[in-house]
XYZ file of C-alpha atoms in Angstrom:
770
model
C -82.290 -109.762 -110.486
C -81.631 -107.957 -107.158
C -78.523 -105.745 -106.981
C -76.003 -106.821 -104.351
C -76.024 -104.771 -101.139
C -73.314 -102.109 -100.861
C -70.553 -103.279 -98.565
C -70.295 -101.198 -95.388
C -67.111 -99.449 -94.235
C -66.063 -98.189 -90.808
C -63.867 -95.177 -90.153
C -62.272 -93.636 -87.079
C -62.442 -89.855 -87.434
C -60.441 -87.534 -85.189
C -61.451 -83.859 -85.305
C -59.183 -81.236 -83.779
C -59.784 -77.540 -83.261
C -62.372 -75.641 -81.253
C -64.813 -78.532 -81.001
C -65.781 -78.675 -77.329
C -68.351 -76.469 -75.681
C -69.820 -75.575 -79.081
C -72.424 -78.284 -79.649
C -70.165 -80.392 -81.827
C -71.267 -83.797 -80.534
C -74.999 -83.170 -81.118
C -74.110 -81.817 -84.562
C -72.257 -85.065 -85.299
C -75.161 -87.082 -83.917
C -77.706 -85.259 -86.104
C -75.505 -85.613 -89.192
C -74.979 -89.350 -88.645
C -78.689 -89.863 -87.989
C -79.597 -87.967 -91.166
C -77.306 -90.273 -93.170
C -78.488 -93.404 -91.279
C -74.947 -94.220 -90.127
C -73.958 -96.252 -87.084
C -71.239 -95.594 -84.533
C -70.539 -93.063 -81.766
C -68.980 -89.713 -80.954
C -66.987 -88.786 -77.855
C -65.025 -85.848 -76.485
C -61.396 -86.571 -75.769
C -58.675 -84.405 -74.277
C -57.367 -83.875 -77.818
C -60.613 -83.048 -79.601
C -63.525 -85.182 -80.780
C -63.314 -88.896 -81.602
C -65.864 -90.448 -83.955
C -66.353 -93.989 -85.181
C -68.792 -94.176 -88.062
C -70.051 -97.118 -90.137
C -72.243 -97.367 -93.215
C -72.222 -97.262 -97.033
C -68.916 -95.825 -98.405
C -70.533 -92.844 -100.151
C -72.492 -91.848 -97.065
C -69.451 -92.201 -94.802
C -67.427 -90.045 -97.222
C -70.179 -87.400 -97.269
C -70.262 -87.481 -93.474
C -66.496 -86.835 -93.228
C -66.680 -83.969 -95.738
C -69.561 -82.246 -93.969
C -67.812 -82.339 -90.596
C -65.485 -79.569 -91.754
C -67.933 -77.845 -94.129
C -70.970 -77.451 -91.819
C -69.734 -77.154 -88.218
C -71.743 -75.383 -85.485
C -71.444 -71.567 -85.325
C -68.796 -71.427 -82.581
C -66.710 -74.361 -83.820
C -63.414 -74.024 -85.682
C -62.275 -77.275 -87.300
C -58.508 -77.241 -87.795
C -58.056 -80.826 -88.900
C -59.913 -84.048 -89.693
C -57.966 -87.315 -89.642
C -59.572 -90.489 -90.990
C -58.404 -94.097 -90.684
C -59.968 -97.397 -91.669
C -61.326 -99.838 -89.082
C -62.785 -103.343 -89.357
C -66.553 -103.311 -89.853
C -68.295 -103.994 -86.541
C -71.724 -104.809 -87.988
C -73.701 -102.613 -85.582
C -77.478 -102.306 -85.792
C -77.533 -98.763 -87.194
C -77.667 -96.827 -83.920
C -75.399 -93.821 -83.405
C -74.600 -92.843 -79.836
C -72.893 -90.131 -77.824
C -70.343 -91.504 -75.389
C -69.045 -89.916 -72.220
C -65.889 -87.825 -72.250
C -62.531 -89.566 -72.371
C -60.100 -88.047 -69.883
C -56.889 -89.281 -71.467
C -53.925 -86.870 -71.606
C -53.796 -84.285 -74.369
C -55.235 -80.888 -75.223
C -58.023 -79.426 -77.283
C -59.155 -75.902 -78.031
C -61.722 -74.095 -75.929
C -63.936 -71.418 -77.543
C -63.951 -67.850 -76.255
C -66.846 -66.352 -74.344
C -69.606 -65.393 -76.756
C -72.437 -62.856 -76.666
C -75.996 -63.995 -75.968
C -77.487 -65.533 -79.127
C -80.797 -64.519 -80.703
C -82.598 -67.668 -79.507
C -81.619 -67.046 -75.883
C -82.580 -63.371 -76.142
C -86.025 -64.406 -77.367
C -86.422 -66.710 -74.365
C -85.190 -63.964 -72.035
C -88.009 -61.674 -73.170
C -90.804 -64.267 -73.509
C -93.148 -64.322 -70.482
C -94.278 -67.815 -71.493
C -90.751 -69.259 -71.378
C -89.394 -70.812 -68.196
C -86.204 -68.774 -68.613
C -88.058 -65.468 -68.851
C -85.818 -62.806 -67.263
C -83.223 -65.447 -66.302
C -79.957 -63.428 -66.046
C -77.855 -66.475 -66.984
C -79.718 -67.849 -69.993
C -77.284 -69.598 -72.350
C -76.979 -72.520 -74.768
C -74.362 -74.320 -76.851
C -74.185 -71.337 -79.217
C -73.488 -68.579 -76.689
C -72.385 -67.601 -73.224
C -69.292 -68.109 -71.058
C -66.617 -70.649 -71.913
C -63.076 -69.439 -71.200
C -63.979 -67.463 -68.097
C -65.701 -70.421 -66.391
C -63.338 -73.232 -67.473
C -61.069 -74.541 -64.719
C -59.537 -77.373 -66.764
C -59.871 -79.615 -69.779
C -61.626 -81.606 -71.187
C -64.457 -79.097 -71.070
C -67.171 -80.656 -68.910
C -69.406 -79.115 -66.243
C -67.256 -80.599 -63.487
C -64.295 -78.608 -64.885
C -66.132 -75.281 -64.818
C -67.291 -72.846 -62.174
C -70.823 -74.168 -62.823
C -69.910 -77.365 -60.959
C -71.411 -75.878 -57.793
C -74.864 -75.557 -59.375
C -76.547 -78.989 -59.668
C -79.039 -79.078 -62.544
C -82.725 -79.390 -61.849
C -84.665 -82.188 -63.563
C -85.804 -79.956 -66.439
C -82.313 -78.641 -67.174
C -80.864 -82.159 -66.882
C -83.334 -83.390 -69.528
C -82.237 -80.620 -71.927
C -78.586 -81.276 -71.147
C -78.974 -84.965 -71.961
C -81.095 -84.620 -75.112
C -78.990 -84.674 -78.331
C -81.821 -82.911 -80.166
C -81.951 -80.016 -77.708
C -80.077 -76.715 -78.191
C -78.669 -77.136 -74.696
C -77.259 -80.635 -75.096
C -74.062 -80.660 -73.023
C -74.105 -76.864 -72.708
C -72.004 -76.754 -69.553
C -73.339 -73.390 -68.207
C -76.974 -74.500 -68.644
C -79.226 -73.466 -65.779
C -82.580 -71.865 -65.067
C -84.056 -69.645 -62.357
C -84.604 -72.725 -60.215
C -81.070 -74.129 -60.238
C -78.715 -71.457 -61.568
C -76.644 -68.607 -60.182
C -78.381 -65.791 -58.314
C -78.027 -62.035 -58.511
C -77.713 -59.770 -55.511
C -77.342 -56.029 -54.983
C -74.861 -55.129 -52.250
C -74.956 -51.492 -51.108
C -71.894 -49.533 -50.046
C -71.697 -48.955 -46.312
C -73.651 -45.884 -45.277
C -75.145 -45.390 -48.746
C -78.747 -45.753 -47.610
C -79.369 -48.332 -50.390
C -81.322 -51.492 -49.547
C -79.828 -54.921 -50.391
C -81.806 -56.872 -52.964
C -81.829 -60.172 -54.838
C -82.637 -61.421 -58.337
C -85.233 -59.315 -60.238
C -85.352 -56.739 -57.464
C -81.553 -56.422 -57.602
C -81.699 -55.582 -61.309
C -84.539 -53.101 -60.874
C -82.701 -51.406 -58.010
C -79.460 -51.227 -60.001
C -81.295 -49.623 -62.935
C -82.930 -47.105 -60.614
C -79.573 -46.268 -59.025
C -78.015 -45.654 -62.436
C -80.954 -43.423 -63.391
C -80.407 -41.490 -60.154
C -76.768 -40.739 -61.006
C -75.151 -43.422 -58.837
C -72.203 -45.647 -59.739
C -72.760 -49.406 -59.761
C -70.099 -52.131 -59.976
C -71.567 -54.749 -62.327
C -70.158 -58.275 -62.441
C -69.879 -59.499 -66.024
C -68.296 -62.496 -67.750
C -64.660 -61.703 -67.110
C -64.779 -59.275 -64.218
C -66.477 -56.212 -62.817
C -67.345 -53.015 -64.666
C -67.956 -49.647 -63.080
C -71.138 -48.276 -64.648
C -72.939 -44.946 -64.621
C -75.340 -43.014 -66.828
C -73.232 -41.683 -69.714
C -75.610 -38.733 -70.188
C -75.337 -37.598 -66.564
C -72.404 -35.163 -66.356
C -72.067 -35.144 -62.531
C -72.147 -38.968 -62.438
C -69.476 -39.254 -65.139
C -67.292 -36.635 -63.442
C -67.685 -38.403 -60.095
C -66.624 -41.735 -61.604
C -63.647 -40.090 -63.314
C -62.563 -38.488 -60.031
C -63.050 -41.609 -57.924
C -61.118 -43.784 -60.358
C -58.355 -41.172 -60.861
C -58.923 -41.622 -64.563
C -57.476 -38.284 -65.672
C -58.723 -37.345 -69.130
C -58.670 -40.853 -70.598
C -61.875 -41.606 -72.548
C -64.456 -43.997 -71.148
C -66.056 -46.789 -73.173
C -69.838 -46.853 -73.321
C -72.423 -49.609 -73.706
C -75.600 -48.779 -75.646
C -78.914 -50.541 -75.122
C -79.340 -51.167 -78.861
C -78.213 -50.035 -82.311
C -80.633 -47.101 -82.396
C -78.871 -45.702 -79.360
C -75.479 -46.278 -81.003
C -76.591 -44.352 -84.094
C -77.710 -41.418 -81.935
C -74.166 -40.834 -80.705
C -71.847 -42.237 -83.382
C -71.440 -42.832 -87.095
C -71.686 -46.539 -87.912
C -70.452 -48.007 -91.196
C -71.515 -51.400 -92.496
C -68.215 -52.890 -91.328
C -68.508 -51.169 -87.965
C -71.994 -52.596 -87.562
C -70.687 -56.095 -88.318
C -67.985 -55.722 -85.671
C -70.396 -54.349 -83.063
C -72.933 -57.147 -83.533
C -70.488 -60.038 -83.973
C -70.551 -62.821 -81.357
C -67.313 -61.345 -79.921
C -69.076 -58.032 -79.019
C -65.877 -55.966 -78.700
C -65.587 -52.293 -77.962
C -65.474 -50.633 -81.401
C -63.970 -47.193 -81.959
C -66.528 -45.110 -83.840
C -66.531 -41.516 -85.021
C -68.601 -39.422 -82.624
C -71.508 -37.515 -84.163
C -70.505 -33.858 -83.991
C -74.112 -32.724 -83.630
C -74.928 -35.234 -80.903
C -74.911 -33.625 -77.448
C -76.421 -36.633 -75.709
C -73.324 -37.734 -73.850
C -71.796 -35.968 -70.896
C -68.666 -33.994 -71.876
C -66.575 -36.053 -69.467
C -67.136 -39.335 -71.339
C -64.468 -38.723 -73.979
C -62.881 -35.283 -73.592
C -60.604 -34.262 -76.451
C -61.454 -37.244 -78.621
C -63.565 -37.399 -81.784
C -63.960 -41.158 -81.287
C -66.120 -43.193 -78.951
C -65.444 -46.700 -77.739
C -68.873 -48.338 -78.102
C -70.177 -51.817 -77.350
C -73.534 -53.551 -77.167
C -74.864 -55.775 -74.342
C -73.252 -59.207 -74.483
C -74.722 -60.924 -71.411
C -78.317 -61.375 -70.241
C -77.450 -59.303 -67.166
C -76.564 -56.353 -69.409
C -79.779 -56.754 -71.410
C -81.889 -56.848 -68.249
C -79.996 -53.900 -66.768
C -81.191 -51.753 -69.665
C -84.675 -53.206 -69.162
C -87.241 -55.221 -71.093
C -90.436 -53.719 -72.549
C -92.655 -52.525 -69.713
C -89.824 -52.001 -67.227
C -89.372 -48.596 -65.569
C -87.104 -46.526 -67.822
C -83.396 -46.295 -67.151
C -80.307 -44.957 -68.919
C -79.922 -46.023 -72.562
C -76.174 -45.394 -72.682
C -73.918 -46.444 -69.827
C -70.272 -45.780 -69.153
C -68.790 -49.257 -68.779
C -65.199 -49.070 -67.609
C -63.055 -51.830 -66.125
C -63.739 -52.478 -62.468
C -60.379 -51.544 -61.011
C -58.362 -48.680 -59.690
C -56.017 -47.003 -62.132
C -53.084 -49.302 -62.936
C -54.596 -52.412 -61.301
C -56.005 -55.509 -63.045
C -59.749 -55.981 -63.407
C -61.478 -57.340 -60.284
C -63.166 -60.750 -60.502
C -63.551 -62.028 -56.935
C -66.673 -60.882 -55.094
C -65.070 -60.333 -51.693
C -62.116 -58.603 -53.311
C -64.507 -56.390 -55.286
C -66.099 -55.145 -52.082
C -62.649 -54.156 -50.832
C -60.819 -52.940 -53.937
C -63.803 -51.054 -55.343
C -64.809 -49.530 -52.035
C -65.028 -45.782 -52.456
C -65.549 -46.151 -56.207
C -68.979 -47.808 -56.325
C -72.213 -46.937 -54.533
C -73.458 -50.520 -54.929
C -72.409 -53.863 -56.373
C -74.607 -55.901 -58.742
C -72.979 -59.272 -58.128
C -73.742 -62.944 -58.699
C -72.489 -66.198 -57.226
C -70.995 -67.827 -60.354
C -67.214 -67.619 -59.857
C -64.960 -66.280 -62.637
C -62.090 -68.669 -63.368
C -60.058 -66.172 -65.381
C -60.192 -62.383 -65.663
C -60.977 -61.232 -69.202
C -61.283 -57.558 -70.064
C -63.279 -56.260 -73.031
C -61.551 -56.371 -76.408
C -61.051 -53.159 -78.362
C -60.752 -52.648 -82.111
C -61.130 -50.150 -84.898
C -62.462 -50.794 -88.383
C -60.419 -49.484 -91.307
C -61.993 -47.800 -94.336
C -61.483 -51.019 -96.334
C -63.539 -52.962 -93.772
C -60.650 -54.836 -92.168
C -60.261 -54.779 -88.403
C -57.313 -53.723 -86.293
C -57.540 -55.187 -82.797
C -56.010 -52.872 -80.211
C -56.744 -55.035 -77.163
C -57.232 -58.766 -77.678
C -59.141 -60.318 -74.815
C -62.819 -61.282 -74.345
C -64.286 -62.869 -77.465
C -60.846 -63.813 -78.803
C -59.072 -65.585 -75.936
C -58.214 -68.480 -75.949
C -58.715 -68.900 -79.708
C -55.319 -69.987 -81.070
C -53.294 -68.468 -83.859
C -51.804 -70.797 -86.451
C -48.018 -70.347 -86.593
C -46.166 -70.352 -89.927
C -43.338 -72.456 -88.445
C -43.435 -74.959 -85.576
C -42.024 -73.917 -82.212
C -40.970 -75.924 -79.196
C -43.215 -75.435 -76.130
C -42.534 -71.899 -74.914
C -43.991 -69.035 -72.909
C -43.467 -65.417 -73.978
C -44.194 -62.842 -71.281
C -44.518 -59.682 -73.412
C -43.616 -56.249 -72.099
C -44.582 -54.029 -69.205
C -47.381 -52.084 -70.897
C -50.620 -53.603 -72.226
C -49.224 -56.947 -71.148
C -50.587 -60.212 -72.541
C -48.819 -63.572 -72.295
C -48.453 -65.952 -75.232
C -48.001 -69.712 -74.991
C -46.866 -71.696 -78.024
C -46.230 -75.278 -79.065
C -46.003 -76.855 -82.498
C -47.921 -74.757 -84.987
C -50.234 -73.024 -82.492
C -49.946 -70.008 -80.209
C -52.410 -68.981 -77.505
C -52.596 -65.441 -76.189
C -53.798 -65.011 -72.656
C -56.252 -62.228 -71.801
C -55.180 -58.614 -71.511
C -53.440 -58.082 -68.151
C -52.452 -54.430 -68.358
C -49.452 -52.547 -67.078
C -47.027 -54.617 -64.988
C -46.416 -52.006 -62.342
C -47.385 -53.630 -59.035
C -47.862 -56.895 -57.189
C -51.506 -57.278 -58.207
C -50.661 -57.307 -61.928
C -47.745 -59.674 -61.388
C -50.089 -62.015 -59.527
C -52.614 -61.666 -62.367
C -49.863 -62.694 -64.814
C -49.010 -65.731 -62.684
C -52.648 -66.838 -62.640
C -53.045 -66.216 -66.376
C -49.959 -68.359 -67.038
C -51.275 -71.232 -64.893
C -54.769 -71.046 -66.398
C -53.474 -71.010 -69.967
C -51.221 -74.007 -69.317
C -54.113 -75.903 -67.756
C -56.384 -75.284 -70.744
C -53.804 -76.023 -73.440
C -51.775 -78.786 -71.811
C -48.573 -76.993 -72.851
C -45.574 -77.135 -70.493
C -43.028 -74.544 -71.638
C -39.460 -75.647 -72.192
C -38.220 -72.086 -72.599
C -39.351 -68.590 -71.671
C -38.973 -65.438 -73.765
C -38.897 -61.883 -72.425
C -37.931 -58.336 -73.351
C -34.296 -57.233 -73.121
C -35.141 -54.242 -70.938
C -33.327 -54.922 -67.633
C -35.878 -52.914 -65.656
C -39.052 -54.582 -66.930
C -41.151 -56.242 -64.247
C -42.217 -58.855 -66.808
C -38.592 -59.797 -67.527
C -37.733 -60.145 -63.849
C -40.910 -62.175 -63.274
C -39.962 -64.505 -66.145
C -36.636 -65.251 -64.451
C -38.003 -66.242 -61.056
C -39.652 -69.681 -61.400
C -36.955 -72.329 -60.854
C -34.322 -69.710 -61.586
C -34.825 -70.119 -65.304
C -32.965 -67.746 -67.607
C -35.313 -66.362 -70.251
C -34.345 -65.843 -73.863
C -34.169 -62.056 -74.209
C -35.614 -60.538 -77.375
C -35.102 -56.956 -78.533
C -38.352 -55.023 -78.273
C -38.711 -53.778 -81.862
C -37.463 -57.032 -83.348
C -40.342 -58.704 -81.492
C -42.811 -56.182 -82.919
C -41.757 -56.959 -86.499
C -41.675 -60.714 -85.860
C -45.227 -60.435 -84.503
C -46.453 -58.898 -87.760
C -44.586 -61.522 -89.795
C -46.092 -64.365 -87.778
C -49.626 -63.001 -88.031
C -49.288 -62.883 -91.818
C -47.910 -66.428 -92.038
C -44.340 -65.614 -93.109
C -41.910 -68.461 -92.491
C -38.971 -66.084 -92.041
C -36.827 -67.410 -94.886
C -36.856 -63.922 -96.436
C -36.357 -60.782 -94.316
C -38.786 -57.867 -94.374
C -38.364 -54.128 -94.067
C -39.751 -53.599 -90.586
C -41.077 -50.204 -89.528
C -41.316 -50.329 -85.721
C -42.675 -47.083 -84.269
C -43.634 -46.862 -80.602
C -43.069 -44.928 -77.412
C -40.350 -46.855 -75.620
C -38.171 -49.880 -76.313
C -34.788 -50.818 -74.895
C -32.182 -50.465 -77.626
C -29.084 -52.569 -78.145
C -26.964 -49.485 -77.381
C -28.667 -48.893 -74.031
C -30.703 -45.920 -75.272
C -34.448 -45.654 -75.781
C -35.459 -46.746 -79.281
C -38.836 -46.323 -80.930
C -38.450 -44.921 -84.449
C -36.828 -47.916 -86.121
C -36.481 -49.225 -89.658
C -35.173 -52.775 -89.360
C -34.201 -55.435 -91.872
C -35.489 -58.420 -89.949
C -36.402 -62.077 -89.955
C -36.969 -64.388 -86.989
C -33.261 -65.048 -86.419
C -32.093 -61.446 -86.217
C -32.255 -57.889 -87.492
C -30.143 -55.003 -88.729
C -30.949 -51.420 -87.778
C -31.191 -49.888 -91.243
C -32.393 -46.419 -90.228
C -33.888 -44.645 -87.244
C -35.315 -41.352 -86.088
C -32.569 -38.914 -85.117
C -32.286 -39.068 -81.325
C -33.047 -36.316 -78.847
C -32.701 -36.184 -75.077
C -35.541 -37.572 -72.964
C -35.413 -35.298 -69.912
C -36.316 -37.120 -66.742
C -36.691 -40.458 -68.520
C -40.124 -42.021 -68.132
C -41.168 -39.188 -65.795
C -40.744 -36.752 -68.664
C -43.307 -38.563 -70.794
C -46.124 -36.956 -68.787
C -44.862 -33.531 -69.901
C -45.028 -33.202 -73.705
C -44.005 -29.542 -73.397
C -40.615 -30.670 -72.058
C -40.293 -33.175 -74.880
C -41.013 -30.403 -77.388
C -38.330 -28.201 -75.851
C -35.843 -31.093 -75.881
C -36.571 -31.685 -79.562
C -36.096 -27.994 -80.363
C -32.837 -28.031 -78.421
C -31.575 -31.084 -80.320
C -32.482 -29.410 -83.628
C -30.663 -26.204 -82.685
C -33.877 -24.158 -82.624
C -34.404 -21.431 -80.010
C -37.004 -21.477 -77.237
C -38.754 -18.315 -78.326
C -41.319 -16.947 -75.904
C -44.147 -17.063 -78.472
C -44.040 -20.857 -78.858
C -46.896 -22.729 -77.125
C -44.534 -25.271 -75.534
C -42.490 -22.447 -74.004
C -45.482 -20.573 -72.607
C -46.739 -23.858 -71.104
C -43.692 -23.972 -68.796
C -42.987 -21.781 -65.795
C -39.669 -19.878 -65.868
C -38.264 -22.130 -63.133
C -39.174 -25.217 -65.140
C -37.458 -23.800 -68.219
C -34.326 -23.059 -66.227
C -34.134 -26.555 -64.740
C -34.754 -28.135 -68.137
C -32.020 -26.036 -69.748
C -29.517 -27.151 -67.086
C -30.546 -30.776 -67.630
C -30.053 -30.603 -71.382
C -26.804 -28.633 -71.344
C -25.326 -30.821 -68.614
C -26.757 -34.107 -69.962
C -28.325 -34.696 -66.535
C -30.986 -37.429 -66.338
C -31.365 -37.246 -70.107
C -31.393 -40.574 -71.937
C -31.200 -40.244 -75.747
C -34.310 -41.495 -77.502
C -35.181 -42.207 -81.119
C -38.832 -42.765 -80.169
C -41.409 -41.818 -82.777
C -44.072 -41.819 -80.072
C -42.144 -39.155 -78.154
C -41.817 -37.077 -81.348
C -45.620 -37.151 -81.745
C -45.914 -36.008 -78.118
C -43.425 -33.208 -78.734
C -45.202 -31.954 -81.858
C -48.528 -32.058 -80.014
C -47.178 -29.538 -77.526
C -45.271 -27.520 -80.096
C -48.469 -26.756 -82.048
C -50.440 -26.085 -78.867
C -52.618 -29.211 -78.656
C -51.472 -30.961 -75.438
C -48.788 -29.869 -72.969
C -49.415 -32.212 -70.027
C -50.527 -35.824 -70.437
C -52.856 -37.405 -67.888
C -52.743 -40.846 -69.489
C -50.567 -42.833 -71.877
C -50.392 -41.417 -75.430
C -52.844 -38.586 -74.663
C -50.771 -35.983 -76.518
C -50.397 -38.173 -79.617
C -54.080 -39.121 -79.632
C -55.156 -35.501 -79.428
C -52.697 -34.593 -82.198
C -54.257 -37.282 -84.402
C -57.735 -35.994 -83.550
C -56.707 -32.483 -84.584
C -55.143 -33.742 -87.824
C -58.319 -35.631 -88.714
C -60.335 -32.405 -88.807
C -58.054 -30.935 -91.502
C -57.121 -34.133 -93.334
C -59.279 -33.526 -96.383
C -58.586 -29.799 -96.574
C -54.782 -29.708 -96.624
C -52.712 -32.359 -98.394
C -49.246 -30.861 -98.041
C -46.554 -32.586 -95.995
C -43.440 -31.590 -94.112
C -40.147 -33.124 -95.264
C -37.691 -34.891 -93.004
C -33.987 -34.578 -93.755
C -31.894 -37.625 -94.603
C -34.802 -39.933 -94.060
C -35.747 -39.503 -90.388
C -34.144 -36.289 -89.143
C -37.031 -34.121 -87.888
C -35.059 -30.851 -87.595
C -36.470 -29.309 -90.814
C -39.969 -30.472 -89.843
C -39.696 -28.686 -86.515
C -38.387 -25.539 -88.206
C -41.273 -25.612 -90.685
C -43.780 -26.087 -87.876
C -42.402 -23.063 -86.036
C -42.544 -20.962 -89.209
C -46.126 -22.020 -89.970
C -47.158 -21.344 -86.390
C -45.965 -17.772 -86.745
C -47.950 -17.429 -89.976
C -51.062 -18.251 -88.000
C -51.614 -21.684 -89.565
C -54.240 -23.597 -87.548
C -52.972 -26.380 -85.288
C -55.135 -28.945 -87.117
C -53.411 -28.157 -90.434
C -49.980 -28.369 -88.792
C -50.926 -31.743 -87.306
C -52.113 -33.081 -90.678
C -48.942 -31.914 -92.444
C -46.835 -33.603 -89.752
C -48.694 -36.924 -90.124
C -48.250 -36.850 -93.895
C -44.599 -35.949 -93.447
C -43.948 -38.996 -91.271
C -45.694 -41.262 -93.782
C -43.712 -39.740 -96.647
C -40.444 -40.329 -94.768
C -41.392 -43.977 -94.195
C -42.087 -44.478 -97.898
C -38.822 -42.771 -98.866
C -36.685 -44.926 -96.565
C -38.442 -48.119 -97.646
C -37.734 -47.258 -101.298
C -34.086 -46.789 -100.426
C -34.022 -50.085 -98.543
C -35.549 -51.847 -101.545
C -32.831 -50.434 -103.803
C -30.146 -51.584 -101.366
C -31.525 -55.043 -100.560
C -34.157 -56.052 -103.102
C -36.692 -56.547 -100.302
C -40.245 -55.530 -101.198
C -42.297 -56.456 -98.119
C -42.854 -53.881 -95.380
C -44.215 -54.718 -91.917
C -45.810 -51.882 -89.914
C -45.802 -52.531 -86.171
C -45.602 -50.792 -82.814
C -48.083 -48.737 -80.836
C -47.742 -45.644 -83.037
C -49.509 -47.606 -85.792
C -52.667 -47.594 -83.707
C -52.824 -44.085 -85.189
C -55.350 -44.585 -87.987
C -54.267 -41.590 -90.075
C -50.609 -42.565 -90.038
C -51.198 -46.252 -90.687
C -53.589 -45.612 -93.574
C -51.286 -43.044 -95.198
C -48.195 -45.251 -94.854
C -50.060 -48.224 -96.297
C -51.404 -46.136 -99.179
C -48.018 -44.708 -100.162
C -46.230 -48.042 -99.857
C -48.877 -49.980 -101.773
C -48.858 -47.421 -104.577
C -45.078 -47.857 -104.658
C -45.397 -51.613 -105.237
C -44.643 -52.890 -101.737
C -46.471 -55.724 -100.040
C -47.621 -54.162 -96.765
C -48.170 -56.214 -93.597
C -50.556 -54.539 -91.162
C -51.806 -55.993 -87.913
C -55.311 -57.416 -87.707
C -56.167 -59.778 -84.873
C -52.803 -59.274 -83.151
C -52.470 -55.772 -81.641
C -49.741 -53.530 -83.115
C -48.924 -52.246 -79.626
C -47.241 -54.165 -76.812
C -50.343 -56.346 -76.474
C -49.002 -58.269 -79.489
C -45.348 -58.246 -78.453
C -45.319 -61.742 -76.934
C -46.111 -63.442 -80.259
C -42.973 -61.963 -81.786
C -40.930 -62.934 -78.737
C -42.179 -66.491 -79.103
C -41.049 -66.810 -82.727
C -37.700 -65.105 -82.224
C -36.842 -67.118 -79.092
C -37.711 -70.385 -80.820
C -35.388 -69.586 -83.735
C -32.568 -68.351 -81.516
C -32.630 -71.567 -79.478
C -32.643 -73.664 -82.645
C -29.397 -71.994 -83.700
C -27.638 -72.562 -80.377
């Protein structure tokens, strides 16, 4: 007797998440074909829509595997299934054209060149041999070429490059790796490279392969080349050529700030830096960020001007075919193996993306431009991170490789835009249970950065479909970002206290719903306090609806306000003055100042002239850096604190003692102990290590007291000072050993680059209560 045929079922499956531009439809097609199911798959403005029909068990297996086996770049956030009447199709499964109905889906970030494309790039038998724009559904540009959603070629900057017949066949073949890969192209139909020489440089213009060869030769000859990448221009030079590095530093007015470098391969990385297993994973991930690595002390390969005063190197690997070809394929004339790769801009300006603008704004900086004719829809600087000893990552700049990947929010928010702060600015757009950071913009100090913020806002709205109903900004009345947030349509932003936003950012990243407050340790350089002074050494009891200032660093005058920050020696003298300690002539911070400077500073402090009180922990680090003789004048943000950390690291394992603060966070006895140890001849590195341990010990002591007073046992560490690896690790160790749950930043930067997320959550809760 023949068994009855299994009755077919039909399901409508809606998949949301990062499912466009990642090869999701061909994946669905292959899966349905494997299971002999009928139906179709289509992109929609809200994700991917599938109708599937077949035996119940096979349809169920199909739905399960959608979330369990997605393509490498996909991120499935939800799968909704509903029953439909059986249509009785003939067993075919098709791929339908994109539905352009209203809605939003998630676009993947730009991704480094995959192994398959790299093989094609170096294979003389492949038609894409040496093609500078080789890409497929598993790699290449996404965010930086997208002009709208849904993600189709017509909504990208590739729309101006009609596909040749061969590329069109690949694009239309569901079994091909390039099926609906929107940037797909080849040497015959894709973007073109060109080398543009600076006026009067004596360099010949060139195109395509000759442009790359000429650029490599120029770099080998010590010249500076502006290289157009995925999200903007870099300024590149040979990192082993001291005159070239010094010239770039001078032209860019970089001061002493370290440069990032790009190495041709991992062997070159290992020649200059120590690479752990976790560091290797970060370097080679599809995101290809800049990773902070410990510099090899015995390696003298790099020019001294690459990272003066720092034991760390910011290192990345090639992430585009252009970069790979710039270093050269086997058989090419040799060129530099390590390149300085710094953002293509003048100090304080946003990264340059437009070709004509690059020729103007980078004039005088570059000797030649290696450009191409694929437009960049959105600027996107390189991301920066460090890897902790436990293997976790702390992102310090969240941009290329991360943006526009959303963060899942622990509580839903109404549609809102948070504009962040004035330093390390990044916008954040939120709606429902998702938040989208925009790319790193930088410091909001001039019209070009304000215009970059406006464009980033418009681009993010266009990609997400979110129309903000409210805007959140910092309470600082002088912030450019706050004034900019108030201008469109005269809207009044919800103002959020700076350090409250920092703690809320850490809470949101760790999925806290805010029903229970945390002990928030917010340490940074500058934040506008509720009393009109400069805060920055704060212990808050906080949730999303509000905070209480439980403790703070004892304040000291900030002579000259923000102008004084560039002079750590003045900050040291102001701290000594506030602690009642004399300015003895043998102290390094005193000898660093001319007699006239000392006299003016004394009049300022005694007369309270242009001296705003500050409780900033960042400024205390600057002051101690000068007091122990490490850094007296700062050429870039946080230089004094970074060099103090570098000094402390050299003595960290040799001296485990710690200075003691009084009453929790009064540094007067610490300063007195530092002065006494200086006079005993104690090395600056030991003093720096004892200071770091003293700060961590004070944090643990205050948190214990707060737990006794409130019963709270979760501590959030946030603010730019916690980019200091020694301090963050020591605080986390002491608190964990004391039984606290410790929230540390991971994908969201602890500095002001993560501020907007906290603003978003706080503003949403404040408006709910109104």
